Coordinates of C-alpha atoms in Angstrom, one line a residue:
Chain A
M1 CA 0.2 -0.1 0.2
T2 CA 1.3 3.7 -0.7
L3 CA 0.7 6.8 -0.4
A4 CA 1.1 9.0 -3.8
V5 CA 1.5 12.8 -3.7
A6 CA 2.1 15.2 -6.7
L7 CA 1.5 18.7 -6.1
R8 CA 2.8 21.8 -8.1
H9 CA 2.2 25.8 -5.9
R10 CA 3.3 28.9 -7.2
F11 CA 4.1 31.3 -3.7
G12 CA 4.7 34.7 -5.2
T13 CA 8.4 33.7 -6.7
A14 CA 8.6 30.7 -4.8
T15 CA 7.6 27.6 -7.2
L16 CA 6.7 23.9 -5.1
D17 CA 6.9 21.1 -7.5
I18 CA 7.2 17.7 -6.0
A19 CA 5.9 14.0 -6.2
F20 CA 6.9 11.2 -4.2
D21 CA 5.3 7.7 -3.2
V22 CA 5.6 6.4 0.2
P23 CA 4.9 2.4 1.6
T24 CA 2.5 2.7 3.8
P25 CA 2.1 1.9 7.2
G26 CA 5.1 3.1 7.7
V27 CA 6.8 6.7 9.2
T28 CA 8.3 8.8 6.2
A29 CA 10.0 12.0 7.1
L30 CA 9.8 15.0 5.0
F31 CA 13.1 16.5 5.5
G32 CA 14.6 19.8 4.5
P33 CA 15.6 23.3 5.3
S34 CA 12.9 25.5 7.1
G35 CA 10.2 27.2 3.9
V36 CA 11.2 24.5 2.1
G37 CA 7.8 24.4 1.9
K38 CA 7.3 21.0 4.1
S39 CA 4.1 22.2 5.6
S40 CA 2.5 23.6 2.7
V41 CA 2.6 20.4 1.1
L42 CA 1.0 18.8 4.5
A43 CA -1.6 21.3 4.5
A44 CA -2.1 19.7 1.1
I45 CA -3.1 16.5 1.7
A46 CA -5.4 17.4 4.6
G47 CA -6.8 19.4 2.1
L48 CA -6.6 22.8 4.2
L49 CA -4.3 23.8 1.0
R50 CA -5.6 24.0 -2.3
P51 CA -2.4 23.5 -4.7
D52 CA -2.5 24.5 -8.6
A53 CA -2.5 21.3 -9.5
C54 CA -2.5 18.8 -7.2
R55 CA -2.9 14.6 -6.6
V56 CA -3.1 12.8 -3.1
T57 CA -3.5 8.9 -3.3
L58 CA -4.4 7.1 -0.3
D59 CA -3.8 3.2 -0.4
G60 CA -5.7 3.4 -3.6
E61 CA -8.2 6.1 -3.0
R62 CA -8.0 9.7 -4.7
L63 CA -8.1 12.5 -1.8
A64 CA -7.6 14.8 -4.3
D65 CA -7.3 15.1 -7.6
T66 CA -7.5 18.5 -9.2
E67 CA -7.2 17.2 -12.6
A68 CA -10.2 15.0 -12.6
G69 CA -11.9 18.1 -10.6
I70 CA -11.8 15.8 -7.2
W71 CA -11.1 17.6 -3.9
Q72 CA -12.7 16.2 -0.8
P73 CA -12.9 18.8 1.9
T74 CA -10.5 18.2 5.1
E75 CA -13.2 17.3 8.0
R76 CA -14.2 14.4 5.3
R77 CA -10.5 12.7 4.3
R78 CA -9.9 11.2 7.5
V79 CA -6.1 12.8 7.5
G80 CA -5.4 13.0 11.1
F81 CA -2.9 16.3 12.0
V82 CA -0.5 17.3 14.8
F83 CA 0.2 21.1 14.8
Q84 CA 3.6 22.2 15.4
D85 CA 1.3 24.6 18.3
A86 CA -0.3 21.5 19.4
R87 CA -4.2 23.8 18.5
L88 CA -5.7 22.1 21.6
F89 CA -9.2 23.9 22.3
P90 CA -8.8 26.2 24.8
H91 CA -12.0 25.9 26.4
L92 CA -12.2 22.6 26.3
S93 CA -10.7 20.0 29.0
V94 CA -8.2 17.5 27.8
A95 CA -10.6 15.0 27.9
A96 CA -13.4 17.0 25.3
N97 CA -10.6 17.8 23.7
L98 CA -9.4 13.8 23.0
R99 CA -13.3 13.2 22.6
Y100 CA -13.6 15.9 20.0
G101 CA -12.1 13.6 16.9
L102 CA -13.7 10.4 18.3
R103 CA -17.2 11.5 18.5
R104 CA -17.7 12.4 15.0
A105 CA -15.9 9.8 13.7
G106 CA -17.3 7.0 15.5
A107 CA -15.8 4.3 17.7
G108 CA -12.7 2.9 15.6
A109 CA -10.5 0.6 15.6
T110 CA -8.6 3.0 18.4
G111 CA -9.7 3.2 22.0
F112 CA -10.3 6.1 23.9
D113 CA -8.5 4.3 26.9
E114 CA -5.5 2.8 24.8
V115 CA -4.5 6.5 23.8
V116 CA -4.6 7.8 27.0
A117 CA -2.1 4.7 27.9
L118 CA -0.6 4.8 25.3
L119 CA 0.5 8.5 25.2
G120 CA 0.3 8.7 29.6
L121 CA -2.5 11.1 29.6
S122 CA -4.6 10.1 32.0
A123 CA -3.7 12.0 35.0
L124 CA -4.2 15.3 32.7
L125 CA -7.4 14.3 31.6
A126 CA -9.6 16.9 33.5
R127 CA -7.0 19.8 33.1
R128 CA -7.2 22.4 30.6
P129 CA -4.8 23.2 27.9
H130 CA -3.5 26.6 29.3
T131 CA -2.3 24.5 32.7
L132 CA -0.1 21.8 30.6
S133 CA 3.8 22.5 29.7
G134 CA 4.5 22.3 25.7
G135 CA 5.6 18.2 25.9
E136 CA 1.8 17.7 27.2
R137 CA 0.2 19.9 25.4
Q138 CA 1.2 18.1 22.5
R139 CA 0.6 14.9 23.9
V140 CA -2.7 16.0 24.0
A141 CA -3.0 16.9 20.6
I142 CA -1.6 13.2 18.9
G143 CA -4.2 11.4 21.4
R144 CA -6.7 13.9 20.1
A145 CA -5.4 13.3 16.0
L146 CA -4.8 9.3 16.9
L147 CA -8.7 8.8 18.5
A148 CA -10.7 11.0 15.2
Q149 CA -10.0 7.5 13.5
P150 CA -7.6 8.5 11.1
R151 CA -6.3 6.5 7.9
L152 CA -3.0 8.7 7.8
L153 CA -1.6 10.8 10.3
L154 CA 0.6 14.2 9.6
M155 CA 2.7 15.7 12.2
D156 CA 4.3 18.9 11.6
E157 CA 7.3 19.8 13.3
P158 CA 5.4 18.4 16.4
L159 CA 8.9 18.8 18.6
A160 CA 9.9 22.1 17.2
S161 CA 8.8 24.3 19.5
L162 CA 10.2 21.9 22.8
D163 CA 13.3 22.3 24.3
A164 CA 15.7 19.0 24.2
A165 CA 14.2 17.2 27.7
R166 CA 10.6 17.6 26.5
K167 CA 11.6 16.7 23.1
D168 CA 13.3 13.2 25.2
E169 CA 10.0 12.8 26.5
I170 CA 7.9 12.6 23.2
L171 CA 10.0 10.8 21.4
P172 CA 9.2 7.4 23.1
Y173 CA 5.9 7.9 22.6
L174 CA 6.4 8.6 19.1
A175 CA 8.2 5.9 18.1
R176 CA 5.3 3.4 19.6
L177 CA 2.7 5.3 17.7
D178 CA 3.2 3.4 14.0
T179 CA 3.9 0.2 15.8
A180 CA 1.3 -0.1 18.2
L181 CA -1.4 1.3 15.8
R182 CA 0.3 0.5 12.2
L183 CA -0.8 3.8 11.3
P184 CA 1.4 5.1 8.1
I185 CA 2.9 8.6 9.7
L186 CA 4.0 11.8 7.3
Y187 CA 6.3 13.6 9.8
V188 CA 7.8 16.9 8.5
T189 CA 10.9 17.8 10.4
H190 CA 14.0 19.8 9.7
A191 CA 15.3 17.6 12.7
L192 CA 18.3 15.2 11.4
D193 CA 18.4 13.2 15.3
E194 CA 14.3 13.3 14.9
V195 CA 14.6 11.9 11.2
A196 CA 17.5 8.9 12.6
Q197 CA 15.0 8.2 15.4
L198 CA 11.4 7.8 13.6
A199 CA 11.4 7.3 10.0
D200 CA 11.6 4.0 8.1
S201 CA 11.4 6.3 5.0
V202 CA 12.6 9.6 3.9
V203 CA 11.8 12.5 1.6
L204 CA 14.4 14.8 1.2
L205 CA 13.4 18.5 0.3
A206 CA 15.2 21.0 -1.5
A207 CA 14.4 24.4 -3.5
G208 CA 10.8 22.9 -3.7
R209 CA 11.6 20.1 -5.8
V210 CA 12.6 16.1 -4.2
V211 CA 15.9 16.1 -4.6
A212 CA 16.0 11.9 -2.4
A213 CA 13.3 9.7 -1.5
G214 CA 13.9 6.3 -0.6
P215 CA 14.1 3.8 2.5
L216 CA 16.2 6.0 5.4
D217 CA 18.8 3.5 5.4
A218 CA 19.8 3.6 2.0
I219 CA 19.3 7.6 1.5
A220 CA 21.2 8.3 4.8
A221 CA 24.0 6.6 3.3
R222 CA 24.5 8.3 0.0
A223 CA 27.3 10.4 -0.9
D224 CA 25.0 12.7 -3.7
T225 CA 22.5 14.2 -1.4
P226 CA 22.3 16.9 0.8
L227 CA 22.5 15.1 4.0
A228 CA 25.6 13.9 3.1
L229 CA 26.5 17.5 3.5
R230 CA 25.9 18.0 7.1
D231 CA 28.5 17.9 9.6
D232 CA 26.9 15.5 11.4
A233 CA 26.0 13.3 7.8
G234 CA 26.4 9.3 8.6
A235 CA 24.7 6.2 7.9
V236 CA 21.5 4.8 10.0
L237 CA 21.3 1.4 10.0
T238 CA 18.6 -0.7 11.7
C239 CA 20.3 -4.0 13.4
R240 CA 19.3 -7.3 15.7
V241 CA 21.3 -7.5 19.2
A242 CA 22.9 -10.5 18.7
E243 CA 24.9 -11.0 21.7
H244 CA 26.1 -9.4 24.7
D245 CA 29.6 -10.5 25.7
T246 CA 28.9 -9.0 29.8
A247 CA 32.7 -10.1 30.3
R248 CA 34.2 -7.8 27.4
R249 CA 30.9 -5.1 28.5
L250 CA 29.9 -5.2 24.6
S251 CA 27.6 -5.7 22.7
R252 CA 27.0 -7.3 19.3
L253 CA 24.7 -6.3 16.3
E254 CA 24.4 -7.2 13.0
R255 CA 22.2 -6.3 9.7
D256 CA 22.9 -8.7 7.1
G257 CA 26.4 -9.7 6.9
L258 CA 27.8 -6.7 9.0
S259 CA 28.6 -7.3 12.9
L260 CA 28.9 -4.1 14.6
L261 CA 30.8 -4.3 18.6
V262 CA 29.4 -1.4 20.5
P263 CA 29.5 -0.7 24.1
G264 CA 27.1 -3.0 26.8
Q265 CA 23.7 -2.5 25.8
A266 CA 20.3 -3.3 27.8
A267 CA 18.3 -4.3 24.9
P268 CA 17.6 -7.9 24.9
L269 CA 18.5 -10.4 22.4
G270 CA 17.3 -10.3 19.3
S271 CA 15.2 -6.7 19.7
L272 CA 16.3 -3.9 17.0
V273 CA 18.3 -1.0 17.3
R274 CA 18.8 1.5 15.7
V275 CA 22.9 3.0 15.3
R276 CA 23.8 5.9 13.6
V277 CA 27.8 6.0 12.3
P278 CA 28.7 9.4 11.7
A279 CA 31.1 9.4 8.5
R280 CA 33.4 11.5 10.3
E281 CA 34.3 8.6 12.3
V282 CA 34.6 5.8 9.4
I283 CA 38.3 5.3 8.6
L284 CA 39.2 3.7 5.4
A285 CA 41.8 1.1 5.0
R286 CA 43.4 -1.3 2.7
M287 CA 45.0 -3.3 4.4
E288 CA 45.2 -7.3 5.6
A289 CA 42.2 -7.2 8.3
A290 CA 43.9 -9.3 10.8
A291 CA 47.1 -6.9 10.8
I292 CA 44.5 -4.2 12.3
G293 CA 42.7 -6.1 14.6
A294 CA 45.8 -6.7 16.4
A295 CA 48.1 -3.7 16.9
L296 CA 45.0 -1.1 17.2
S297 CA 41.9 -1.0 20.1
L298 CA 39.5 -1.5 17.4
H299 CA 36.7 -3.5 17.5
N300 CA 35.0 -2.6 14.5
I301 CA 37.1 -3.8 11.1
L302 CA 34.2 -3.7 7.9
P303 CA 35.1 -5.4 4.9
G304 CA 33.4 -3.6 1.9
T305 CA 33.5 -2.6 -1.4
V306 CA 33.5 1.2 -2.4
R307 CA 30.1 1.8 -4.8
A308 CA 30.7 6.3 -5.0
I309 CA 33.0 9.1 -4.3
A310 CA 31.5 12.3 -4.2
E311 CA 32.9 15.7 -3.2
D312 CA 32.2 17.5 0.2
A313 CA 33.6 21.4 -1.2
E314 CA 31.8 22.2 2.0
H315 CA 33.9 20.2 4.1
G316 CA 37.0 20.3 1.5
A317 CA 36.3 16.4 2.1
A318 CA 34.9 13.2 -0.1
M319 CA 32.5 11.4 0.6
V320 CA 32.8 7.3 0.4
E321 CA 29.8 4.7 0.2
I322 CA 30.9 2.0 0.9
E323 CA 28.7 -1.5 1.2
A324 CA 29.8 -3.5 4.2
G325 CA 28.6 -6.9 4.8
G326 CA 25.1 -5.4 2.9
A327 CA 25.0 -2.7 5.0
P328 CA 25.3 1.1 3.5
L329 CA 28.2 2.9 5.3
L330 CA 29.8 6.7 4.8
S331 CA 32.9 7.7 5.5
R332 CA 34.1 11.4 4.7
V333 CA 37.9 11.6 4.0
T334 CA 40.4 13.9 2.4
P335 CA 40.7 13.4 -1.3
D336 CA 44.5 13.1 -0.2
A337 CA 43.8 9.7 1.4
V338 CA 41.1 9.0 -1.4
A339 CA 44.5 9.6 -4.0
R340 CA 46.4 7.7 -1.9
L341 CA 44.8 4.6 -1.4
R342 CA 44.1 4.9 -5.1
L343 CA 40.1 4.4 -4.0
A344 CA 37.4 4.3 -6.9
P345 CA 34.0 2.8 -7.4
G346 CA 34.6 -1.4 -6.8
S347 CA 37.6 -0.6 -4.9
P348 CA 37.7 -3.0 -1.9
V349 CA 37.8 -1.3 1.1
L350 CA 38.4 -2.1 4.8
A351 CA 36.4 0.8 6.9
L352 CA 37.4 0.9 10.5
V353 CA 34.9 2.3 13.2
K354 CA 35.5 2.4 16.6
S355 CA 32.9 0.5 18.7
M356 CA 32.3 4.0 21.0
S357 CA 31.8 6.5 17.6
V358 CA 28.4 4.0 17.1
E359 CA 25.5 6.1 18.4
V360 CA 22.4 3.6 19.5
L361 CA 19.2 5.4 19.4
G362 CA 17.0 3.7 21.0
T363 CA 15.2 0.3 20.7
R364 CA 12.4 0.2 17.8
T365 CA 10.3 -2.5 16.3
L366 CA 9.9 -1.7 12.4
T367 CA 7.0 -2.2 10.7
N368 CA 8.9 -2.6 7.3
S369 CA 11.5 -4.3 8.2
Chain B
M1 CA -38.5 53.1 33.2
R2 CA -39.6 49.2 32.3
L3 CA -40.7 50.4 28.8
T4 CA -36.9 51.8 27.9
L5 CA -35.9 48.3 29.4
A6 CA -38.3 46.5 27.2
V7 CA -37.4 48.4 24.3
A8 CA -33.6 47.5 24.8
A9 CA -34.4 44.1 25.5
R10 CA -36.3 43.6 22.6
A11 CA -34.0 45.9 21.0
V12 CA -30.5 43.9 21.9
G13 CA -32.8 40.4 21.1
V14 CA -33.6 40.6 17.9
G15 CA -30.1 42.6 16.9
L16 CA -27.6 40.7 19.1
P17 CA -28.2 37.3 16.7
V18 CA -28.2 39.4 13.2
A19 CA -24.9 41.0 14.8
V20 CA -23.2 38.1 15.5
A21 CA -24.0 36.4 11.7
V22 CA -22.6 39.9 10.0
A23 CA -19.5 39.9 12.9
W24 CA -18.6 36.3 11.5
V25 CA -19.1 37.2 7.7
L26 CA -17.0 40.3 8.2
A27 CA -14.7 38.4 9.8
R28 CA -14.0 35.1 8.2
G29 CA -16.1 35.4 4.8
R30 CA -13.3 35.9 1.8
F31 CA -16.4 38.3 -0.9
R32 CA -16.3 41.2 -2.9
G33 CA -18.1 43.7 -1.2
R34 CA -17.5 43.0 1.8
A35 CA -15.7 46.6 2.8
L36 CA -19.2 48.1 2.1
L37 CA -21.4 45.7 4.2
N38 CA -18.9 47.0 6.7
A39 CA -19.3 50.5 5.5
F40 CA -23.1 50.3 5.8
V41 CA -22.9 48.5 9.0
H42 CA -21.5 51.6 10.1
L43 CA -23.1 53.7 9.2
P44 CA -25.6 54.7 11.9
L45 CA -22.4 55.2 14.2
V46 CA -21.4 58.0 12.1
L47 CA -24.9 59.1 10.8
P48 CA -26.7 62.2 12.6
P49 CA -29.2 60.2 14.5
V50 CA -31.9 62.3 13.4
V51 CA -31.0 61.1 9.8
T52 CA -30.9 57.1 10.6
G53 CA -34.5 57.5 12.6
W54 CA -35.7 59.4 9.1
L55 CA -34.5 57.3 6.8
L56 CA -36.0 54.3 9.2
L57 CA -39.2 56.6 8.8
L58 CA -39.1 56.1 4.5
I59 CA -38.4 52.7 4.4
F60 CA -40.1 51.3 7.4
G61 CA -43.0 54.2 7.4
I62 CA -46.0 52.9 6.7
H63 CA -45.7 54.3 2.6
G64 CA -41.8 53.3 2.7
P65 CA -41.5 49.8 1.1
L66 CA -40.6 47.3 3.8
G67 CA -43.1 49.2 6.0
A68 CA -45.8 48.6 3.8
V69 CA -45.2 45.0 3.5
L70 CA -45.3 44.7 7.2
L71 CA -48.2 46.7 7.2
N72 CA -50.3 45.1 4.7
W73 CA -48.7 41.0 4.8
F74 CA -48.7 41.0 8.7
G75 CA -50.3 43.6 10.6
V76 CA -47.2 44.7 11.6
R77 CA -47.1 48.5 12.3
L78 CA -42.9 49.4 13.4
A79 CA -43.4 53.6 13.1
F80 CA -44.9 55.2 15.9
T81 CA -45.1 52.3 18.4
T82 CA -42.6 50.8 20.9
G83 CA -41.7 47.9 17.9
G84 CA -40.5 51.1 16.2
A85 CA -38.6 52.8 19.7
A86 CA -36.8 48.8 19.3
L87 CA -36.0 48.6 15.9
A88 CA -34.4 52.4 16.2
S89 CA -32.0 52.0 19.0
G90 CA -31.7 48.0 18.0
V91 CA -30.5 50.0 14.5
M92 CA -28.5 52.6 16.5
S93 CA -26.7 49.7 19.0
F94 CA -26.1 47.0 16.1
P95 CA -22.3 48.7 14.5
I96 CA -21.4 48.2 18.3
M97 CA -22.0 45.4 18.3
V98 CA -21.0 43.5 15.6
R99 CA -17.4 45.7 16.0
S100 CA -17.6 43.6 19.2
V101 CA -18.1 40.3 17.8
R102 CA -16.2 41.5 15.8
L103 CA -13.1 41.6 17.4
A104 CA -13.9 38.2 19.5
I105 CA -14.1 36.3 16.4
E106 CA -10.8 37.9 14.9
A107 CA -9.0 37.6 17.8
I108 CA -9.4 33.2 17.6
D109 CA -6.6 31.9 15.9
P110 CA -8.2 30.5 12.5
G111 CA -5.9 27.6 13.0
L112 CA -8.0 25.8 15.9
E113 CA -10.7 25.4 12.6
Q114 CA -8.2 24.2 11.0
A115 CA -7.8 21.6 14.1
A116 CA -11.5 21.2 14.1
R117 CA -11.7 20.3 10.0
T118 CA -8.9 18.1 10.3
L119 CA -10.7 16.8 13.0
G120 CA -13.8 16.4 11.2
A121 CA -15.9 19.3 12.5
G122 CA -17.8 20.8 9.1
R123 CA -18.4 24.2 8.7
L124 CA -21.9 24.9 11.0
D125 CA -19.8 22.5 13.0
R126 CA -17.6 24.2 14.4
L127 CA -19.4 27.9 14.5
V128 CA -20.7 26.2 17.2
T129 CA -18.5 24.7 18.9
V130 CA -15.0 26.2 18.4
T131 CA -15.8 29.7 17.1
L132 CA -18.9 31.0 19.0
P133 CA -18.2 29.3 22.4
L134 CA -14.7 31.1 22.1
A135 CA -16.4 34.3 21.2
G136 CA -18.7 33.9 24.2
P137 CA -17.2 37.1 26.3
G138 CA -16.9 39.1 23.5
I139 CA -20.8 38.3 22.5
L140 CA -22.0 38.8 26.0
V141 CA -20.0 42.1 25.7
A142 CA -21.8 43.0 23.2
A143 CA -24.9 42.4 24.6
I144 CA -24.8 44.3 27.5
V145 CA -22.5 47.6 25.8
G146 CA -25.4 46.8 23.1
Y147 CA -28.7 46.9 25.9
A148 CA -26.6 50.6 27.8
T149 CA -26.5 51.8 24.1
C150 CA -29.7 50.9 23.6
L151 CA -31.6 52.7 27.0
G152 CA -29.8 55.6 25.8
E153 CA -30.4 56.3 22.5
F154 CA -32.8 59.3 21.8
G155 CA -32.5 60.8 17.8
A156 CA -33.4 57.9 16.1
V157 CA -35.9 57.1 18.7
I158 CA -37.8 60.1 18.6
T159 CA -37.9 60.7 14.8
F160 CA -39.0 57.6 14.0
A161 CA -41.3 56.6 16.6
S162 CA -41.6 59.3 18.4
N163 CA -42.1 60.4 21.6
I164 CA -46.0 59.2 23.3
P165 CA -45.9 58.6 26.9
G166 CA -46.0 54.7 27.9
Q167 CA -45.4 53.6 24.4
T168 CA -42.8 55.1 22.9
Q169 CA -40.9 57.4 25.7
T170 CA -38.1 55.6 26.8
L171 CA -35.7 57.6 29.3
P172 CA -34.1 59.9 27.5
L173 CA -37.2 61.2 25.8
A174 CA -38.9 61.1 28.8
I175 CA -35.6 64.0 30.8
F176 CA -36.0 65.5 27.0
T177 CA -39.6 66.0 28.2
A178 CA -39.4 67.4 31.4
L179 CA -36.6 69.6 30.3
Q180 CA -39.3 70.7 28.5
V181 CA -41.6 71.9 30.8
P182 CA -41.4 74.9 33.7
G183 CA -40.2 73.3 37.2
G184 CA -38.9 69.6 36.0
E185 CA -35.9 69.5 36.7
A186 CA -36.4 67.4 39.2
T187 CA -38.0 65.5 37.5
A188 CA -35.1 65.5 35.1
A189 CA -32.3 64.8 37.7
R190 CA -33.9 61.9 38.9
L191 CA -34.1 60.3 35.6
A192 CA -31.3 61.4 34.6
G193 CA -29.5 59.4 38.2
V194 CA -31.1 56.5 36.8
S195 CA -29.8 56.5 33.7
V196 CA -26.1 57.4 35.0
T197 CA -26.5 54.1 37.3
L198 CA -28.1 51.9 34.5
A199 CA -25.6 52.8 31.9
L200 CA -22.7 52.5 34.8
A201 CA -24.0 49.3 35.9
G202 CA -24.0 48.4 32.7
L203 CA -20.7 48.8 31.6
L204 CA -19.3 47.8 35.5
L205 CA -21.0 44.3 34.7
A206 CA -19.9 43.8 30.6
E207 CA -16.2 44.3 32.0
W208 CA -17.3 41.8 35.2
L209 CA -18.4 39.1 33.4
G210 CA -16.0 39.5 30.3
R211 CA -12.7 38.5 32.5
R212 CA -14.8 35.5 34.2
L213 CA -15.5 33.7 31.2
R214 CA -12.5 34.3 29.5
V215 CA -11.4 32.6 32.4
A216 CA -13.7 29.5 31.6
V217 CA -12.6 29.5 28.4
G218 CA -8.9 29.7 29.4
R219 CA -7.9 32.7 27.5

């Protein structure tokens, strides 16, 4: 099943002209710099903004097709929307806010008690919105949207107005959403850490266009996207916890043919964890793996093949895309290193990653793994 | 005195719902002629009241275009009746009520109505469950200030409804009449005292209720 979006809209001098298909269910991040039109895309999908031309198809049903003269009004699309500023009704209690959409949608797959438990809202039900903290407000807004029994949940930078602590308070709830409810989620953000933690797929926007779209691990490890130019560029991998070595205080994670050692984890064996391998932390070598392993403190020596090399003028560096054991990795090295090692697409190479450099982002179960 | 209160009550009772509707159209509607409608609504505020009263007489007088219809079809006569006094003071207080309600509606974040749409609420549903409750304090203040204005209306009432004791002689008209009679100052002063008290009470009540309600709707 898919959500297919194509739209063209002119705002003053800027033009938005994008098209993407994303799998449903699953979390898709719409990622790009501020002002690129991400929120307008969400507004168009919800029917709050009518673009010059627009086609939105959700699991085969046309929500909008301006060419065919189809434009379902927002209130009949059953598309949930979580706004950046929560937009709770100030004259209603938390419980009444939660029930607002539920009453109109009728009982559905998502029950009141289930949502209250999922988002930890039971202590807030009698309160008024103006007495809530920013994080609490956003949780209520998410619950209210879920209870309207949407077929698709749109989230417009739901964490952007929160400080880091509040953000960390909500992220685990969000990570649970799509697995608990199997609801497709389209999530707009300009924060890469949210993408890394939540998204299964990414649609990268720049200057009103889609520059890349696909599964997060494939996109994050590409050398030729705007993501690769960021300081924090790096591969994002979903791995299975394969072994806990308590004596060495290490855990071994596996993904396809790749095996990564990381500092000891609490996640149970067999669970899925998401890790980020920052490109600047990946060293490249062309020699015998055994010779390195004996001499260095290093735990992760990953044999692979260079897939592509792109210039990163901003950092005076080269971005090297490597496939190691079926997993995509990204390494930021100097152009000089590329020349000295005579790296080219197809070259065999060793990717060296300190176990301490692997960022473990949290446990999660993926819907489309 | 009782007549004055009844006239003002009828004026506000009929005028307020219309004022809310017009205010909503002005605040949220996007259509050609909005500026014209806005100017028309505000006309009684800037015209001399006597002119408003005379225009009412032209329109609602028994030979006027609407007055004739009302009289012939419904047997309702407005000119020189209590109903006429209510109509005249209602028209005069209308712009004030529209203004107050419109400001209240415009102060509501349109984002809340959008949120209601995404939750499945249609246009009327949104108006009843989001817009009107949130505009509640403004609407109440509009009613009270409109009522107080009606109590004081003079020019339009005397022109359209005349000065008939027991029928159209409202408080200001009674004060005016008292002042025309030699030795009527005492009566005038007593009535003026009532007038000041009523106006003051109305304004204070509006202020207090407005504040209470704003707390109730969480703003």
